[in-house]
Coordinates of C-alpha atoms in Angstrom, one line a residue:
M1 CA 112.9 -134.3 148.1
S2 CA 114.3 -136.5 150.8
P3 CA 117.7 -138.3 150.0
H4 CA 115.6 -141.7 150.1
V5 CA 113.6 -140.8 147.4
S6 CA 116.4 -139.3 145.6
E7 CA 118.2 -142.7 146.0
E8 CA 115.3 -144.3 144.8
G9 CA 114.6 -142.2 141.7
D10 CA 118.2 -142.6 140.7
Q11 CA 117.8 -146.2 141.0
S12 CA 114.6 -146.3 138.6
V13 CA 116.6 -144.1 135.9
M14 CA 119.5 -146.5 136.1
D15 CA 117.2 -149.8 135.8
E16 CA 115.5 -147.9 132.9
T17 CA 118.9 -147.3 131.2
V18 CA 119.9 -150.8 131.5
E19 CA 116.8 -152.3 130.4
S20 CA 117.0 -149.6 127.2
L21 CA 120.5 -150.8 126.5
R22 CA 119.7 -154.2 126.7
E23 CA 117.3 -153.7 123.8
L24 CA 119.6 -152.0 121.5
L25 CA 121.4 -154.1 118.3
T26 CA 124.6 -153.5 116.6
L27 CA 124.1 -153.4 112.9
E28 CA 125.2 -156.7 112.7
E29 CA 122.9 -158.0 115.1
L30 CA 120.1 -156.0 113.3
T31 CA 120.9 -157.8 109.9
N32 CA 120.8 -161.4 111.6
R33 CA 117.4 -160.3 113.3
V34 CA 115.7 -159.0 109.9
G35 CA 117.6 -161.1 107.5
L36 CA 118.5 -158.1 105.5
S37 CA 122.1 -157.2 104.1
V38 CA 123.8 -153.8 105.5
R39 CA 123.4 -152.3 101.9
N40 CA 119.7 -152.6 102.2
I41 CA 119.2 -151.5 105.6
R42 CA 121.4 -148.7 104.8
F43 CA 119.4 -148.0 101.6
Y44 CA 116.3 -147.9 103.6
T45 CA 117.7 -145.6 106.1
T46 CA 118.8 -143.2 103.4
K47 CA 115.3 -143.3 102.2
G48 CA 113.6 -142.1 105.3
L49 CA 111.9 -145.8 105.7
V50 CA 113.5 -146.5 108.9
P51 CA 114.9 -143.8 111.3
P52 CA 118.8 -143.3 111.5
P53 CA 120.5 -145.4 114.1
I54 CA 120.9 -144.2 117.9
R55 CA 124.5 -142.9 118.4
R56 CA 126.6 -143.9 121.3
G57 CA 129.5 -142.7 120.8
R58 CA 130.9 -143.5 117.4
S59 CA 129.0 -146.5 117.1
G60 CA 125.2 -146.8 115.8
Y61 CA 122.5 -148.8 117.5
Y62 CA 119.1 -150.0 116.7
T63 CA 115.8 -150.5 118.7
P64 CA 112.9 -152.6 118.4
D65 CA 111.3 -149.8 116.5
H66 CA 113.7 -150.4 113.7
V67 CA 113.1 -153.9 113.7
A68 CA 109.5 -153.6 113.4
R69 CA 109.6 -151.1 110.7
L70 CA 111.9 -153.2 108.5
E71 CA 109.8 -156.3 109.1
L72 CA 106.9 -154.1 107.6
V73 CA 109.3 -153.0 104.6
Q74 CA 109.4 -156.6 104.0
E75 CA 106.1 -157.5 104.3
L76 CA 105.1 -154.6 101.8
Q77 CA 107.7 -155.6 99.5
S78 CA 106.2 -159.4 99.6
H79 CA 103.0 -158.0 98.7
G80 CA 104.4 -156.1 95.5
F81 CA 104.6 -152.7 96.8
T82 CA 106.9 -150.7 94.6
L83 CA 109.4 -148.5 96.8
A84 CA 107.2 -145.2 96.2
A85 CA 104.2 -147.3 97.4
I86 CA 106.1 -148.3 100.4
E87 CA 107.2 -144.6 101.1
R88 CA 103.8 -143.4 101.1
Y89 CA 102.3 -146.2 103.2
L90 CA 104.8 -145.5 105.8
K91 CA 104.1 -142.0 105.9
R92 CA 100.7 -142.6 107.2
I93 CA 102.2 -144.2 110.4
P94 CA 103.1 -141.5 113.2
D95 CA 106.6 -141.1 113.8
D96 CA 105.8 -142.4 117.6
A97 CA 104.1 -145.3 116.6
S98 CA 105.3 -148.3 118.7
P99 CA 106.9 -151.3 117.8
E100 CA 103.4 -153.0 118.6
D101 CA 101.5 -150.8 116.8
I102 CA 103.6 -151.3 113.8
A103 CA 103.2 -155.2 114.2
L104 CA 99.5 -154.5 114.1
H105 CA 100.0 -153.2 110.4
R106 CA 102.3 -156.0 109.5
A107 CA 99.8 -158.4 111.0
M108 CA 96.9 -157.2 108.9
L109 CA 98.8 -157.2 105.9
A110 CA 99.7 -161.1 105.9
P111 CA 97.9 -163.0 103.5
W112 CA 94.7 -164.0 104.7
Q113 CA 94.5 -167.3 102.6
A114 CA 96.5 -170.4 103.4
E115 CA 97.4 -170.9 99.6
T116 CA 100.4 -169.1 98.4
P117 CA 100.1 -168.5 94.6
L118 CA 102.1 -170.2 92.5
E119 CA 104.1 -168.1 89.7
M120 CA 104.4 -169.5 86.4
S121 CA 105.2 -168.5 82.7
R122 CA 102.3 -168.5 80.1
A123 CA 103.5 -171.7 78.7
D124 CA 103.5 -173.3 82.3
L125 CA 99.9 -172.2 82.8
D126 CA 98.8 -173.6 79.3
R127 CA 100.3 -176.7 80.2
R128 CA 98.7 -176.6 83.7
A129 CA 95.3 -175.6 82.1
N130 CA 95.9 -178.5 79.4
R131 CA 95.0 -176.1 76.6
S132 CA 96.3 -172.7 75.1
L133 CA 94.4 -169.9 76.8
S134 CA 93.3 -167.1 74.7
D135 CA 94.0 -163.5 75.9
D136 CA 90.1 -163.2 76.6
E137 CA 90.4 -166.4 78.5
L138 CA 93.3 -164.9 80.5
A139 CA 91.3 -161.7 81.2
T140 CA 88.4 -163.7 82.7
L141 CA 90.6 -165.6 84.7
A142 CA 92.4 -162.2 86.1
A143 CA 89.0 -160.8 86.8
L144 CA 88.2 -163.9 88.6
G145 CA 91.6 -163.6 90.7
I146 CA 92.8 -166.9 89.8
A147 CA 95.7 -166.2 87.4
L148 CA 97.2 -162.5 87.9
R149 CA 99.8 -161.2 85.1
T150 CA 102.7 -159.6 86.9
K151 CA 105.0 -157.0 85.5
R152 CA 107.6 -159.4 84.2
G153 CA 105.1 -161.0 81.9
R154 CA 104.5 -164.1 84.5
Y155 CA 101.2 -165.3 86.2
Q156 CA 100.6 -165.4 89.8
V157 CA 98.0 -168.6 89.8
A158 CA 95.6 -169.7 92.5
V159 CA 96.2 -173.4 91.7
S160 CA 93.2 -174.8 93.8
H161 CA 91.0 -172.4 91.8
L162 CA 92.2 -172.8 88.6
S163 CA 90.0 -175.9 87.6
V164 CA 86.9 -173.8 88.8
G165 CA 87.9 -171.0 86.4
L166 CA 88.7 -173.3 83.6
G167 CA 85.0 -175.0 83.9
L168 CA 83.6 -171.3 84.0
L169 CA 85.4 -170.5 80.9
D170 CA 84.0 -174.1 79.5
L171 CA 80.3 -172.7 80.3
G172 CA 81.1 -169.7 78.4
F173 CA 81.1 -167.1 81.3
P174 CA 81.5 -163.7 79.8
T175 CA 84.5 -161.6 80.7
E176 CA 82.4 -158.6 80.9
A177 CA 80.4 -160.0 83.9
A178 CA 83.9 -161.3 85.6
V179 CA 85.2 -157.5 85.4
A180 CA 82.0 -156.2 86.9
A181 CA 82.2 -158.9 89.7
A182 CA 85.5 -158.0 90.6
D183 CA 84.6 -154.4 90.8
V184 CA 82.0 -155.2 93.2
Y185 CA 84.3 -157.6 95.1
A186 CA 87.2 -154.8 95.4
D187 CA 84.7 -151.9 96.4
H188 CA 83.0 -153.8 99.3
G189 CA 86.4 -155.4 100.0
R190 CA 87.9 -152.1 100.6
Q191 CA 85.1 -151.3 102.9
I192 CA 85.2 -154.2 104.8
A193 CA 89.1 -154.1 105.1
K194 CA 89.0 -150.5 106.3
E195 CA 86.2 -151.3 109.0
L196 CA 88.1 -154.5 110.0
N197 CA 91.2 -152.6 110.6
D198 CA 89.5 -150.1 112.6
L199 CA 88.0 -152.6 114.8
F200 CA 91.4 -154.2 115.5
R201 CA 93.1 -150.8 116.1
T202 CA 90.6 -149.7 118.4
M203 CA 88.8 -152.5 120.1
V204 CA 91.4 -155.6 119.9
W205 CA 94.9 -154.1 120.0
P206 CA 94.5 -151.7 122.9
L207 CA 93.6 -154.5 125.3
Y208 CA 96.6 -156.6 124.4
K209 CA 98.9 -153.6 124.5
E210 CA 97.7 -152.9 128.0
S211 CA 98.3 -156.3 129.0
G212 CA 101.8 -156.1 127.5
A213 CA 101.5 -158.5 125.1
P214 CA 104.5 -159.1 122.7
P215 CA 103.7 -158.5 118.8
E216 CA 104.0 -161.8 118.1
K217 CA 100.9 -162.8 120.3
L218 CA 98.8 -160.1 118.2
R219 CA 99.9 -161.7 114.9
E220 CA 99.0 -165.3 116.2
V221 CA 95.7 -164.0 117.3
V222 CA 94.8 -162.3 113.7
E223 CA 96.2 -165.7 112.0
R224 CA 93.8 -167.8 114.1
L225 CA 90.9 -165.5 113.6
K226 CA 91.4 -165.2 109.6
P227 CA 89.9 -168.5 108.8
L228 CA 87.0 -167.7 111.0
S229 CA 86.7 -164.1 109.4
I230 CA 86.5 -165.6 105.9
A231 CA 84.1 -168.4 107.1
S232 CA 81.9 -165.5 108.3
L233 CA 81.8 -163.6 105.5
V234 CA 80.9 -166.5 103.2
Q235 CA 78.0 -167.1 105.7
A236 CA 77.1 -163.6 105.6
Y237 CA 77.2 -163.4 101.9
E238 CA 75.3 -166.6 101.6
S239 CA 72.3 -165.4 103.9
A240 CA 72.3 -161.9 101.7
M241 CA 71.8 -163.9 98.8
D242 CA 69.0 -166.0 100.2
E243 CA 67.3 -162.7 101.3
A244 CA 67.8 -161.2 98.1
K245 CA 66.3 -164.2 96.5
R246 CA 63.3 -164.2 98.9
E247 CA 62.9 -160.5 98.4
G248 CA 62.7 -161.0 94.7
I249 CA 60.2 -163.6 94.8
A250 CA 58.0 -161.7 97.0
A251 CA 58.3 -158.6 94.8
R252 CA 57.4 -160.7 92.0
A253 CA 54.3 -162.2 93.5
R254 CA 53.3 -159.0 94.6
T255 CA 53.5 -157.6 90.8
T256 CA 51.5 -160.5 89.9
A257 CA 48.7 -159.9 92.3
R258 CA 48.4 -156.5 91.2
S259 CA 48.1 -157.3 87.4
S260 CA 45.7 -160.1 88.0
S261 CA 43.4 -158.2 90.5
P262 CA 40.3 -156.5 88.9
D263 CA 40.2 -152.8 88.9

């Protein structure tokens, strides 16, 4: 190798080292960045949820990977994941996953509905409903996804849908039907979520990654796409229901024609 090439190589390594050092954060800078206490960060490190800091002499430093993983932990916690569930979730993410890859997980976890459920007590829920709700009625509202009981005995309530749920209760909508419908939504919802996640991972994210786009841009893309995805799901559901009704009418017409035709 010529001396000229060697100098260029040394300069490249030096520039890369300088750039890497610029990305490193002290523990204090990390706490300010992610909004967590030193105690919590050290606890998550001890539990293996985030890797240990990078050592430079006696000091420890943190990288964008630490930031991404801590933000993902916070996102999972906001969805009610237990510590054990968070550990299981993070184990599915490769150790060499980039901060951008981790950001994709976080972006897909963020709520797809604009409304944030309101937490309230049973008494607050009764007051909001303007009635004393029975256990059966609460079970129906839970199956409809309108009022979900938390581990603390309180309720996460989708306030904008509460009047719709109460109207169904007044019409005698059976709890069994609500539970069965919830199972249908859950089964198909899991499949849709998996396929959409695979689509983002294999078709959308690689394009943004190759262009050097930051994780924040991917999150913005997902946020903008969410209402369109929900609208598309509703439209697909309505089209499928219309088609099912037409097929039902046609099937009954064929049955009637066969029964009325002479032998």
